[in-house]
Amino acid sequence: MRIAKITATTVTTAALALGLAACGSSEPQKPQSQASASATGPKYAGQALTVWRLGDPNEPSKKYMDDLVAAFKTQTGADAKVEWIPWPQVNDKFTAAAAGGEGPDVTEIGNDQVPLWQSQDALAPVTSITSSGEHAQIPKNLFGLETIDGEVYAMPWGAGTRAVMYRKDWFDALKIEVPKTWDELLAAAKKIQEKKGKDVDGFAFNGGSDANHLLGALAWSEGGEYAVKEGDKWVGKVADPAFKSGFETYTGIVTSGASSKSRLTQNTTDIRTRFSNGKVGMYLTASWDIATIKEESKGKIKDDQMAFFPLPSKSGGETPAFFGGNDIAVWNDAKNKELATEFVKLASSKQWADRYAMDGGLLPVYPDTLATLAKDPVQAPFAAAFAKAKAFPADPQWTEANETKAVLQNAARSVIEGKATADEALAKANKELEDILNQS
């Protein structure tokens, strides 16, 4: 395995994106026409690409890809075949493709996955796209996880941050005010359970593959960190008092009774399905879940029955959200990297990146569009969270710690099940985290 040195620092805030949105550019960019975007388009006629999209498609995402592929063919003469990879299969599909199996030419990819797959030589540089035309408007701090050894390996497509989804109709019927503090959130959760039944999670505990989106927000709000880079070595910080404080808030979701102890391994997808079936009052997610909830509930849960508010911290105020998002990249084994780069260039252009974000429940990466969303009452909680967002350690091994070994998830379960104290569990997790992140 070739482990690359990540020269760009982890994105710890997206304030620059909002700042640029507020200030604007001193020199307005000229819109890029389809004709100028690819002067060599006709030479690709008759060729075809395979494009991987991740997750389960819904009507907006399918329509988006149909329209993007049609625009790509008009511009280049080439076709693109879209394959949808369900989230539970993504890691296995990427692993097989990186080992020389049947892979894509272009793929959607989570931004925190870029260092891992670049270290496997699975991604090709797309640096040339970043400095030309409207693509230069994308704030440089959004390339923190994508920039390795001075090369950019993926283009930001849509920013993902999280807030608390709640059943607005339940809140209205039970006369529950939107929580501004952690204690108010727990009180609201317990009231929901009292009225809706013990099988309902008032605030759903996420202990699955994406558990650190919730744990991280609570730990960061107390000043905690997972690990920091000191020289060439990662030093774990999860045993520090600040992280421990957020960790205890996280495990307290279950020990307080706000969420059932029988569902300690559920992830956001599992929780979303239960929300669709009327079994969850609140959970941490993003607005991309709205369309799927309407489909899964067969129309029983409508737009006006769902709303969001920022996740409050134990000490007061809003928690920093996880700064995630989805990128689009050229697979290193692409049959025609030049053509694949053309697809990435078109998809990440302002027209198509803005629509990708809006259709998919993400935040746009172009500053002026983001500024507009910050004024929208529905999107305002996400824009606010984006301004304070933080990211996980920018290391290729983070996926192993987070998903494969589930270091913090196991620590939380051991505490909730009474097998260890918080100090014991976090001391063990800290050593595991350091061992994993410092692998060479």
Tab-separated table of C-alpha atoms in Angstrom:
chain	number	residue	atom	x	y	z
A	1	MET	CA	0.000	0.000	0.000
A	2	ARG	CA	1.354	3.427	-0.864
A	3	ILE	CA	0.499	5.944	1.818
A	4	ALA	CA	0.604	9.482	0.512
A	5	LYS	CA	1.508	12.450	2.624
A	6	ILE	CA	-1.467	14.774	2.964
A	7	THR	CA	-0.057	18.247	2.616
A	8	ALA	CA	-3.281	20.209	2.930
A	9	THR	CA	-4.673	20.512	6.419
A	10	THR	CA	-8.034	19.081	7.352
A	11	VAL	CA	-10.896	21.475	6.844
A	12	THR	CA	-11.858	22.639	10.313
A	13	THR	CA	-14.311	25.305	9.303
A	14	ALA	CA	-16.279	26.379	6.279
A	15	ALA	CA	-16.459	29.989	7.376
A	16	LEU	CA	-14.356	31.014	4.373
A	17	ALA	CA	-17.059	29.708	2.072
A	18	LEU	CA	-19.701	31.821	3.790
A	19	GLY	CA	-17.316	34.752	4.000
A	20	LEU	CA	-16.680	34.692	0.287
A	21	ALA	CA	-20.389	34.391	-0.268
A	22	ALA	CA	-20.984	37.548	1.721
A	23	CYS	CA	-18.149	39.530	0.145
A	24	GLY	CA	-18.434	38.343	-3.417
A	25	SER	CA	-15.654	38.273	-5.961
A	26	SER	CA	-13.782	41.419	-6.868
A	27	GLU	CA	-13.751	40.361	-10.515
A	28	PRO	CA	-16.989	38.801	-11.782
A	29	GLN	CA	-16.544	35.552	-13.649
A	30	LYS	CA	-17.867	35.252	-17.149
A	31	PRO	CA	-20.302	32.380	-17.528
A	32	GLN	CA	-18.833	29.418	-19.343
A	33	SER	CA	-20.762	28.425	-22.429
A	34	GLN	CA	-21.185	24.842	-23.477
A	35	ALA	CA	-19.236	25.548	-26.630
A	36	SER	CA	-16.205	26.888	-24.774
A	37	ALA	CA	-16.352	24.203	-22.088
A	38	SER	CA	-15.105	21.528	-24.471
A	39	ALA	CA	-13.784	22.629	-27.819
A	40	THR	CA	-12.842	19.038	-28.640
A	41	GLY	CA	-16.285	17.571	-28.011
A	42	PRO	CA	-16.938	16.001	-31.450
A	43	LYS	CA	-13.924	13.715	-31.219
A	44	TYR	CA	-15.620	11.770	-28.382
A	45	ALA	CA	-18.662	10.792	-30.470
A	46	GLY	CA	-19.491	7.133	-30.091
A	47	GLN	CA	-17.469	6.704	-26.895
A	48	ALA	CA	-19.003	5.904	-23.503
A	49	LEU	CA	-18.257	6.222	-19.807
A	50	THR	CA	-19.441	4.371	-16.723
A	51	VAL	CA	-20.404	6.670	-13.852
A	52	TRP	CA	-21.001	5.425	-10.323
A	53	ARG	CA	-23.520	7.217	-8.091
A	54	LEU	CA	-23.664	6.176	-4.457
A	55	GLY	CA	-26.765	5.316	-2.479
A	56	ASP	CA	-30.315	4.508	-3.503
A	57	PRO	CA	-31.741	6.741	-6.228
A	58	ASN	CA	-34.924	8.737	-5.774
A	59	GLU	CA	-36.890	10.654	-8.386
A	60	PRO	CA	-34.932	13.955	-8.109
A	61	SER	CA	-31.541	12.220	-8.281
A	62	LYS	CA	-32.553	10.035	-11.234
A	63	LYS	CA	-33.890	13.048	-13.126
A	64	TYR	CA	-30.706	14.966	-12.364
A	65	MET	CA	-28.487	12.220	-13.774
A	66	ASP	CA	-30.674	11.815	-16.861
A	67	ASP	CA	-30.371	15.531	-17.579
A	68	LEU	CA	-26.629	15.641	-16.839
A	69	VAL	CA	-25.932	12.682	-19.119
A	70	ALA	CA	-27.987	14.311	-21.896
A	71	ALA	CA	-26.027	17.568	-21.523
A	72	PHE	CA	-22.772	15.618	-21.558
A	73	LYS	CA	-23.718	13.912	-24.807
A	74	THR	CA	-24.715	17.236	-26.387
A	75	GLN	CA	-21.389	18.758	-25.348
A	76	THR	CA	-19.041	15.865	-26.122
A	77	GLY	CA	-20.884	13.388	-28.314
A	78	ALA	CA	-20.196	10.654	-25.743
A	79	ASP	CA	-22.620	8.549	-23.735
A	80	ALA	CA	-22.512	7.898	-19.995
A	81	LYS	CA	-23.995	4.859	-18.255
A	82	VAL	CA	-24.994	5.517	-14.650
A	83	GLU	CA	-24.756	2.703	-12.084
A	84	TRP	CA	-26.173	3.183	-8.575
A	85	ILE	CA	-24.170	1.559	-5.761
A	86	PRO	CA	-26.113	1.100	-2.481
A	87	TRP	CA	-24.220	2.519	0.500
A	88	PRO	CA	-23.694	-0.862	2.229
A	89	GLN	CA	-21.909	-2.109	-0.923
A	90	VAL	CA	-19.724	0.938	-1.589
A	91	ASN	CA	-16.624	-0.163	0.322
A	92	ASP	CA	-16.620	-3.649	-1.223
A	93	LYS	CA	-17.187	-2.264	-4.740
A	94	PHE	CA	-14.390	0.289	-4.370
A	95	THR	CA	-12.055	-2.351	-2.916
A	96	ALA	CA	-12.697	-4.756	-5.798
A	97	ALA	CA	-12.306	-1.996	-8.390
A	98	ALA	CA	-9.045	-0.772	-6.842
A	99	ALA	CA	-7.696	-4.330	-6.906
A	100	GLY	CA	-8.141	-4.422	-10.660
A	101	GLY	CA	-11.749	-5.435	-10.939
A	102	GLU	CA	-14.457	-3.860	-13.006
A	103	GLY	CA	-14.550	-0.232	-11.910
A	104	PRO	CA	-16.050	3.026	-13.124
A	105	ASP	CA	-14.565	5.800	-15.203
A	106	VAL	CA	-16.060	8.482	-12.960
A	107	THR	CA	-17.393	8.096	-9.453
A	108	GLU	CA	-19.174	9.996	-6.754
A	109	ILE	CA	-17.162	9.724	-3.528
A	110	GLY	CA	-17.486	10.970	0.035
A	111	ASN	CA	-14.936	13.704	0.676
A	112	ASP	CA	-13.565	11.912	3.752
A	113	GLN	CA	-12.901	8.846	1.565
A	114	VAL	CA	-10.599	10.660	-0.858
A	115	PRO	CA	-7.365	10.195	1.163
A	116	LEU	CA	-8.005	6.465	1.531
A	117	TRP	CA	-8.652	5.733	-2.126
A	118	GLN	CA	-5.934	8.073	-3.345
A	119	SER	CA	-3.496	6.097	-1.167
A	120	GLN	CA	-4.596	3.008	-3.124
A	121	ASP	CA	-3.804	4.755	-6.453
A	122	ALA	CA	-7.502	4.537	-7.283
A	123	LEU	CA	-8.050	8.209	-8.155
A	124	ALA	CA	-6.549	10.330	-10.915
A	125	PRO	CA	-5.627	14.009	-10.421
A	126	VAL	CA	-8.131	16.615	-11.627
A	127	THR	CA	-6.043	19.626	-10.594
A	128	SER	CA	-6.364	21.263	-14.000
A	129	ILE	CA	-10.098	21.810	-13.486
A	130	THR	CA	-9.740	23.824	-10.298
A	131	SER	CA	-8.094	26.961	-11.653
A	132	SER	CA	-10.067	27.608	-14.820
A	133	GLY	CA	-13.292	29.511	-15.396
A	134	GLU	CA	-16.094	29.317	-12.853
A	135	HIS	CA	-14.500	26.364	-11.053
A	136	ALA	CA	-12.018	28.849	-9.576
A	137	GLN	CA	-14.918	30.302	-7.549
A	138	ILE	CA	-15.070	27.210	-5.328
A	139	PRO	CA	-13.374	28.250	-2.049
A	140	LYS	CA	-9.942	26.700	-1.612
A	141	ASN	CA	-10.700	25.536	1.915
A	142	LEU	CA	-13.254	23.093	0.471
A	143	PHE	CA	-10.344	21.154	-1.063
A	144	GLY	CA	-8.756	20.215	2.265
A	145	LEU	CA	-9.384	16.460	2.021
A	146	GLU	CA	-9.012	16.377	-1.755
A	147	THR	CA	-5.522	17.938	-1.978
A	148	ILE	CA	-2.652	15.481	-1.541
A	149	ASP	CA	0.989	16.218	-2.390
A	150	GLY	CA	-0.109	19.345	-4.233
A	151	GLU	CA	-2.577	17.561	-6.525
A	152	VAL	CA	-6.377	17.660	-6.340
A	153	TYR	CA	-7.968	14.208	-6.611
A	154	ALA	CA	-11.683	15.043	-6.525
A	155	MET	CA	-13.950	18.018	-7.148
A	156	PRO	CA	-16.362	19.156	-4.425
A	157	TRP	CA	-19.886	18.485	-5.694
A	158	GLY	CA	-22.076	19.257	-2.710
A	159	ALA	CA	-21.378	19.990	0.942
A	160	GLY	CA	-22.997	17.869	3.593
A	161	THR	CA	-23.689	19.054	7.071
A	162	ARG	CA	-26.270	17.949	9.579
A	163	ALA	CA	-29.052	19.204	11.808
A	164	VAL	CA	-31.850	17.589	13.810
A	165	MET	CA	-34.785	16.343	11.741
A	166	TYR	CA	-37.991	16.280	13.791
A	167	ARG	CA	-41.663	15.507	13.411
A	168	LYS	CA	-43.071	19.025	13.358
A	169	ASP	CA	-46.638	17.758	13.518
A	170	TRP	CA	-45.840	15.831	16.718
A	171	PHE	CA	-44.196	18.877	18.257
A	172	ASP	CA	-47.231	20.984	17.401
A	173	ALA	CA	-49.719	18.436	18.751
A	174	LEU	CA	-47.762	17.912	21.983
A	175	LYS	CA	-47.000	21.627	22.372
A	176	ILE	CA	-43.233	21.049	22.371
A	177	GLU	CA	-41.025	24.051	21.684
A	178	VAL	CA	-37.989	23.607	19.452
A	179	PRO	CA	-35.128	22.719	21.857
A	180	LYS	CA	-32.419	25.334	22.365
A	181	THR	CA	-30.433	23.309	24.934
A	182	TRP	CA	-29.474	19.664	25.363
A	183	ASP	CA	-31.673	19.305	28.435
A	184	GLU	CA	-34.644	20.639	26.456
A	185	LEU	CA	-33.911	18.116	23.695
A	186	LEU	CA	-33.930	15.211	26.156
A	187	ALA	CA	-37.136	16.502	27.771
A	188	ALA	CA	-38.786	16.709	24.343
A	189	ALA	CA	-37.614	13.172	23.529
A	190	LYS	CA	-39.109	11.759	26.722
A	191	LYS	CA	-42.415	13.548	26.172
A	192	ILE	CA	-42.637	12.062	22.675
A	193	GLN	CA	-42.049	8.573	24.094
A	194	GLU	CA	-44.683	9.075	26.783
A	195	LYS	CA	-47.294	9.968	24.179
A	196	LYS	CA	-46.205	7.809	21.218
A	197	GLY	CA	-45.136	4.589	22.943
A	198	LYS	CA	-41.995	2.875	24.201
A	199	ASP	CA	-41.097	1.547	20.747
A	200	VAL	CA	-40.587	5.132	19.581
A	201	ASP	CA	-37.145	6.712	19.964
A	202	GLY	CA	-37.608	10.288	21.101
A	203	PHE	CA	-34.125	11.143	19.846
A	204	ALA	CA	-32.556	8.231	17.989
A	205	PHE	CA	-29.091	7.075	19.051
A	206	ASN	CA	-26.760	6.478	16.102
A	207	GLY	CA	-24.218	3.791	16.960
A	208	GLY	CA	-23.628	2.455	13.454
A	209	SER	CA	-21.211	3.129	10.618
A	210	ASP	CA	-21.805	6.900	10.664
A	211	ALA	CA	-22.076	7.252	14.449
A	212	ASN	CA	-19.234	9.751	14.616
A	213	HIS	CA	-21.358	12.387	12.891
A	214	LEU	CA	-23.353	12.571	16.121
A	215	LEU	CA	-20.565	11.785	18.579
A	216	GLY	CA	-18.186	14.190	16.843
A	217	ALA	CA	-20.638	17.081	17.027
A	218	LEU	CA	-21.128	16.561	20.766
A	219	ALA	CA	-17.404	16.099	21.461
A	220	TRP	CA	-16.344	19.091	19.349
A	221	SER	CA	-18.902	21.259	21.158
A	222	GLU	CA	-16.980	20.587	24.385
A	223	GLY	CA	-13.629	21.411	22.776
A	224	GLY	CA	-12.676	17.795	22.145
A	225	GLU	CA	-10.742	16.339	19.221
A	226	TYR	CA	-10.231	12.805	17.930
A	227	ALA	CA	-6.532	13.156	17.201
A	228	VAL	CA	-4.017	15.835	16.268
A	229	LYS	CA	-0.944	15.591	14.079
A	230	GLU	CA	2.313	16.286	15.903
A	231	GLY	CA	5.095	16.133	13.350
A	232	ASP	CA	4.526	12.942	11.370
A	233	LYS	CA	2.620	11.224	14.165
A	234	TRP	CA	-1.046	11.223	15.146
A	235	VAL	CA	-1.659	11.698	18.857
A	236	GLY	CA	-5.042	10.489	20.099
A	237	LYS	CA	-7.168	12.901	22.131
A	238	VAL	CA	-10.310	10.869	22.849
A	239	ALA	CA	-9.237	10.171	26.440
A	240	ASP	CA	-8.939	13.907	27.176
A	241	PRO	CA	-11.552	15.475	29.482
A	242	ALA	CA	-13.103	17.613	26.722
A	243	PHE	CA	-13.769	14.644	24.442
A	244	LYS	CA	-14.951	12.572	27.410
A	245	SER	CA	-17.564	15.232	28.231
A	246	GLY	CA	-19.080	15.005	24.743
A	247	PHE	CA	-18.791	11.203	24.789
A	248	GLU	CA	-20.815	11.027	28.005
A	249	THR	CA	-23.489	13.249	26.469
A	250	TYR	CA	-23.586	10.858	23.509
A	251	THR	CA	-23.916	7.657	25.581
A	252	GLY	CA	-26.425	9.472	27.776
A	253	ILE	CA	-28.904	9.472	24.899
A	254	VAL	CA	-29.449	5.794	25.670
A	255	THR	CA	-28.788	5.722	29.407
A	256	SER	CA	-31.315	8.541	29.886
A	257	GLY	CA	-33.923	6.512	28.026
A	258	ALA	CA	-34.305	8.878	25.055
A	259	SER	CA	-33.403	6.013	22.695
A	260	SER	CA	-33.781	2.253	23.137
A	261	LYS	CA	-30.864	0.118	24.279
A	262	SER	CA	-32.014	-2.547	21.804
A	263	ARG	CA	-30.873	-0.481	18.802
A	264	LEU	CA	-27.247	0.372	19.599
A	265	THR	CA	-25.899	-0.415	16.118
A	266	GLN	CA	-28.417	1.467	13.953
A	267	ASN	CA	-27.020	3.979	11.476
A	268	THR	CA	-28.684	6.924	9.786
A	269	THR	CA	-30.264	4.747	7.091
A	270	ASP	CA	-31.810	2.466	9.713
A	271	ILE	CA	-33.050	5.459	11.710
A	272	ARG	CA	-34.480	7.137	8.620
A	273	THR	CA	-36.542	4.027	7.842
A	274	ARG	CA	-37.900	3.989	11.384
A	275	PHE	CA	-38.677	7.713	11.097
A	276	SER	CA	-40.588	6.947	7.885
A	277	ASN	CA	-42.588	4.361	9.832
A	278	GLY	CA	-43.484	6.743	12.663
A	279	LYS	CA	-40.993	5.273	15.148
A	280	VAL	CA	-38.619	8.230	15.624
A	281	GLY	CA	-39.315	11.751	16.839
A	282	MET	CA	-35.891	13.315	16.195
A	283	TYR	CA	-32.539	12.305	14.726
A	284	LEU	CA	-29.388	13.899	13.304
A	285	THR	CA	-29.286	13.868	9.518
A	286	ALA	CA	-29.326	16.077	6.437
A	287	SER	CA	-32.090	17.366	4.231
A	288	TRP	CA	-31.381	14.733	1.574
A	289	ASP	CA	-33.478	12.356	3.699
A	290	ILE	CA	-36.671	14.314	3.006
A	291	ALA	CA	-37.357	12.894	-0.455
A	292	THR	CA	-36.663	9.312	0.648
A	293	ILE	CA	-38.845	9.637	3.760
A	294	LYS	CA	-41.769	10.762	1.609
A	295	GLU	CA	-41.236	7.730	-0.626
A	296	GLU	CA	-40.713	5.234	2.207
A	297	SER	CA	-43.750	6.481	4.114
A	298	LYS	CA	-45.818	6.214	0.908
A	299	GLY	CA	-46.875	9.828	1.320
A	300	LYS	CA	-47.957	9.512	4.952
A	301	ILE	CA	-45.224	11.937	6.021
A	302	LYS	CA	-45.325	15.145	4.007
A	303	ASP	CA	-43.059	18.176	3.750
A	304	ASP	CA	-44.974	20.215	6.318
A	305	GLN	CA	-44.646	17.414	8.901
A	306	MET	CA	-40.841	17.570	8.868
A	307	ALA	CA	-38.491	20.350	9.942
A	308	PHE	CA	-34.949	20.889	11.242
A	309	PHE	CA	-33.190	22.691	14.056
A	310	PRO	CA	-29.469	22.923	14.942
A	311	LEU	CA	-28.203	20.243	17.335
A	312	PRO	CA	-27.753	21.972	20.722
A	313	SER	CA	-24.747	21.306	22.934
A	314	LYS	CA	-24.749	20.307	26.598
A	315	SER	CA	-23.029	23.549	27.552
A	316	GLY	CA	-25.374	25.721	25.493
A	317	GLY	CA	-25.332	26.982	21.921
A	318	GLU	CA	-25.139	25.011	18.694
A	319	THR	CA	-22.748	22.124	18.143
A	320	PRO	CA	-20.202	22.175	15.296
A	321	ALA	CA	-21.522	19.849	12.609
A	322	PHE	CA	-19.453	17.292	10.735
A	323	PHE	CA	-18.128	18.882	7.553
A	324	GLY	CA	-18.822	16.222	5.021
A	325	GLY	CA	-19.973	16.235	1.498
A	326	ASN	CA	-19.786	14.391	-1.764
A	327	ASP	CA	-17.174	14.799	-4.453
A	328	ILE	CA	-16.867	13.600	-8.010
A	329	ALA	CA	-13.637	12.018	-9.211
A	330	VAL	CA	-11.908	10.298	-12.120
A	331	TRP	CA	-11.113	6.647	-11.402
A	332	ASN	CA	-7.451	5.989	-12.112
A	333	ASP	CA	-8.233	2.986	-14.354
A	334	ALA	CA	-10.615	4.999	-16.536
A	335	LYS	CA	-10.467	3.883	-20.151
A	336	ASN	CA	-10.257	7.492	-21.339
A	337	LYS	CA	-9.128	9.847	-18.566
A	338	GLU	CA	-9.472	12.889	-20.799
A	339	LEU	CA	-13.128	12.127	-21.471
A	340	ALA	CA	-13.722	11.224	-17.811
A	341	THR	CA	-12.217	14.576	-16.818
A	342	GLU	CA	-14.639	16.301	-19.176
A	343	PHE	CA	-17.534	14.656	-17.339
A	344	VAL	CA	-16.177	15.749	-13.951
A	345	LYS	CA	-15.635	19.255	-15.302
A	346	LEU	CA	-19.230	19.514	-16.509
A	347	ALA	CA	-20.758	17.938	-13.386
A	348	SER	CA	-18.819	20.275	-11.070
A	349	SER	CA	-19.624	23.408	-13.071
A	350	LYS	CA	-21.820	25.954	-11.340
A	351	GLN	CA	-25.023	24.994	-13.169
A	352	TRP	CA	-24.723	21.285	-12.442
A	353	ALA	CA	-23.067	21.426	-9.011
A	354	ASP	CA	-25.724	23.855	-7.773
A	355	ARG	CA	-28.470	21.586	-9.023
A	356	TYR	CA	-26.758	18.462	-7.622
A	357	ALA	CA	-26.721	20.094	-4.195
A	358	MET	CA	-30.264	21.455	-4.359
A	359	ASP	CA	-31.794	18.246	-5.750
A	360	GLY	CA	-29.849	16.084	-3.306
A	361	GLY	CA	-30.441	18.011	-0.096
A	362	LEU	CA	-26.826	19.196	0.122
A	363	LEU	CA	-25.321	22.643	0.466
A	364	PRO	CA	-23.899	24.181	-2.714
A	365	VAL	CA	-20.153	24.697	-3.019
A	366	TYR	CA	-20.453	27.907	-5.018
A	367	PRO	CA	-20.476	30.854	-2.573
A	368	ASP	CA	-23.223	33.009	-4.070
A	369	THR	CA	-25.705	30.124	-4.091
A	370	LEU	CA	-24.776	29.220	-0.523
A	371	ALA	CA	-25.405	32.811	0.565
A	372	THR	CA	-28.902	32.662	-0.901
A	373	LEU	CA	-29.677	29.436	0.974
A	374	ALA	CA	-28.535	30.966	4.265
A	375	LYS	CA	-31.574	33.262	4.020
A	376	ASP	CA	-33.992	30.363	3.475
A	377	PRO	CA	-35.760	29.325	6.733
A	378	VAL	CA	-35.666	25.645	5.738
A	379	GLN	CA	-31.966	25.659	4.856
A	380	ALA	CA	-30.793	28.158	7.472
A	381	PRO	CA	-29.996	25.464	10.118
A	382	PHE	CA	-27.643	23.775	7.647
A	383	ALA	CA	-25.986	27.001	6.524
A	384	ALA	CA	-25.431	27.877	10.196
A	385	ALA	CA	-23.949	24.443	10.896
A	386	PHE	CA	-21.745	24.705	7.801
A	387	ALA	CA	-20.163	27.880	9.167
A	388	LYS	CA	-18.925	25.971	12.255
A	389	ALA	CA	-18.270	22.626	10.624
A	390	LYS	CA	-15.297	20.401	11.402
A	391	ALA	CA	-13.870	17.288	9.794
A	392	PHE	CA	-12.415	13.996	10.959
A	393	PRO	CA	-8.635	13.359	10.901
A	394	ALA	CA	-7.389	13.620	7.325
A	395	ASP	CA	-5.665	10.262	7.228
A	396	PRO	CA	-6.137	7.321	4.841
A	397	GLN	CA	-6.642	5.017	7.836
A	398	TRP	CA	-9.586	6.964	9.292
A	399	THR	CA	-12.049	4.692	7.459
A	400	GLU	CA	-10.565	1.662	9.207
A	401	ALA	CA	-10.899	3.341	12.608
A	402	ASN	CA	-14.370	4.708	11.918
A	403	GLU	CA	-16.058	1.902	10.002
A	404	THR	CA	-14.016	-1.308	9.849
A	405	LYS	CA	-12.847	-1.356	13.471
A	406	ALA	CA	-15.622	0.929	14.796
A	407	VAL	CA	-13.321	2.105	17.573
A	408	LEU	CA	-15.543	4.745	19.165
A	409	GLN	CA	-18.772	2.846	18.514
A	410	ASN	CA	-17.391	-0.140	20.433
A	411	ALA	CA	-16.257	2.146	23.245
A	412	ALA	CA	-19.748	3.634	23.541
A	413	ARG	CA	-21.440	0.224	23.543
A	414	SER	CA	-19.127	-1.070	26.262
A	415	VAL	CA	-20.115	1.868	28.478
A	416	ILE	CA	-23.846	1.663	27.736
A	417	GLU	CA	-23.838	-2.100	28.399
A	418	GLY	CA	-21.996	-1.611	31.705
A	419	LYS	CA	-18.848	-3.451	30.612
A	420	ALA	CA	-16.491	-0.503	31.128
A	421	THR	CA	-16.361	2.984	32.573
A	422	ALA	CA	-16.004	5.938	30.231
A	423	ASP	CA	-12.374	6.364	31.325
A	424	GLU	CA	-11.573	2.701	30.651
A	425	ALA	CA	-13.341	2.619	27.293
A	426	LEU	CA	-11.772	5.845	26.052
A	427	ALA	CA	-8.256	4.885	27.175
A	428	LYS	CA	-8.561	1.688	25.147
A	429	ALA	CA	-10.066	3.560	22.188
A	430	ASN	CA	-7.290	6.157	22.274
A	431	LYS	CA	-4.593	3.502	21.900
A	432	GLU	CA	-6.512	1.747	19.111
A	433	LEU	CA	-7.014	5.037	17.282
A	434	GLU	CA	-3.325	5.934	17.481
A	435	ASP	CA	-2.249	2.461	16.329
A	436	ILE	CA	-4.577	2.623	13.320
A	437	LEU	CA	-3.849	6.199	12.228
A	438	ASN	CA	-0.072	5.721	12.527
A	439	GLN	CA	0.059	2.597	10.372
A	440	SER	CA	2.545	2.869	7.541
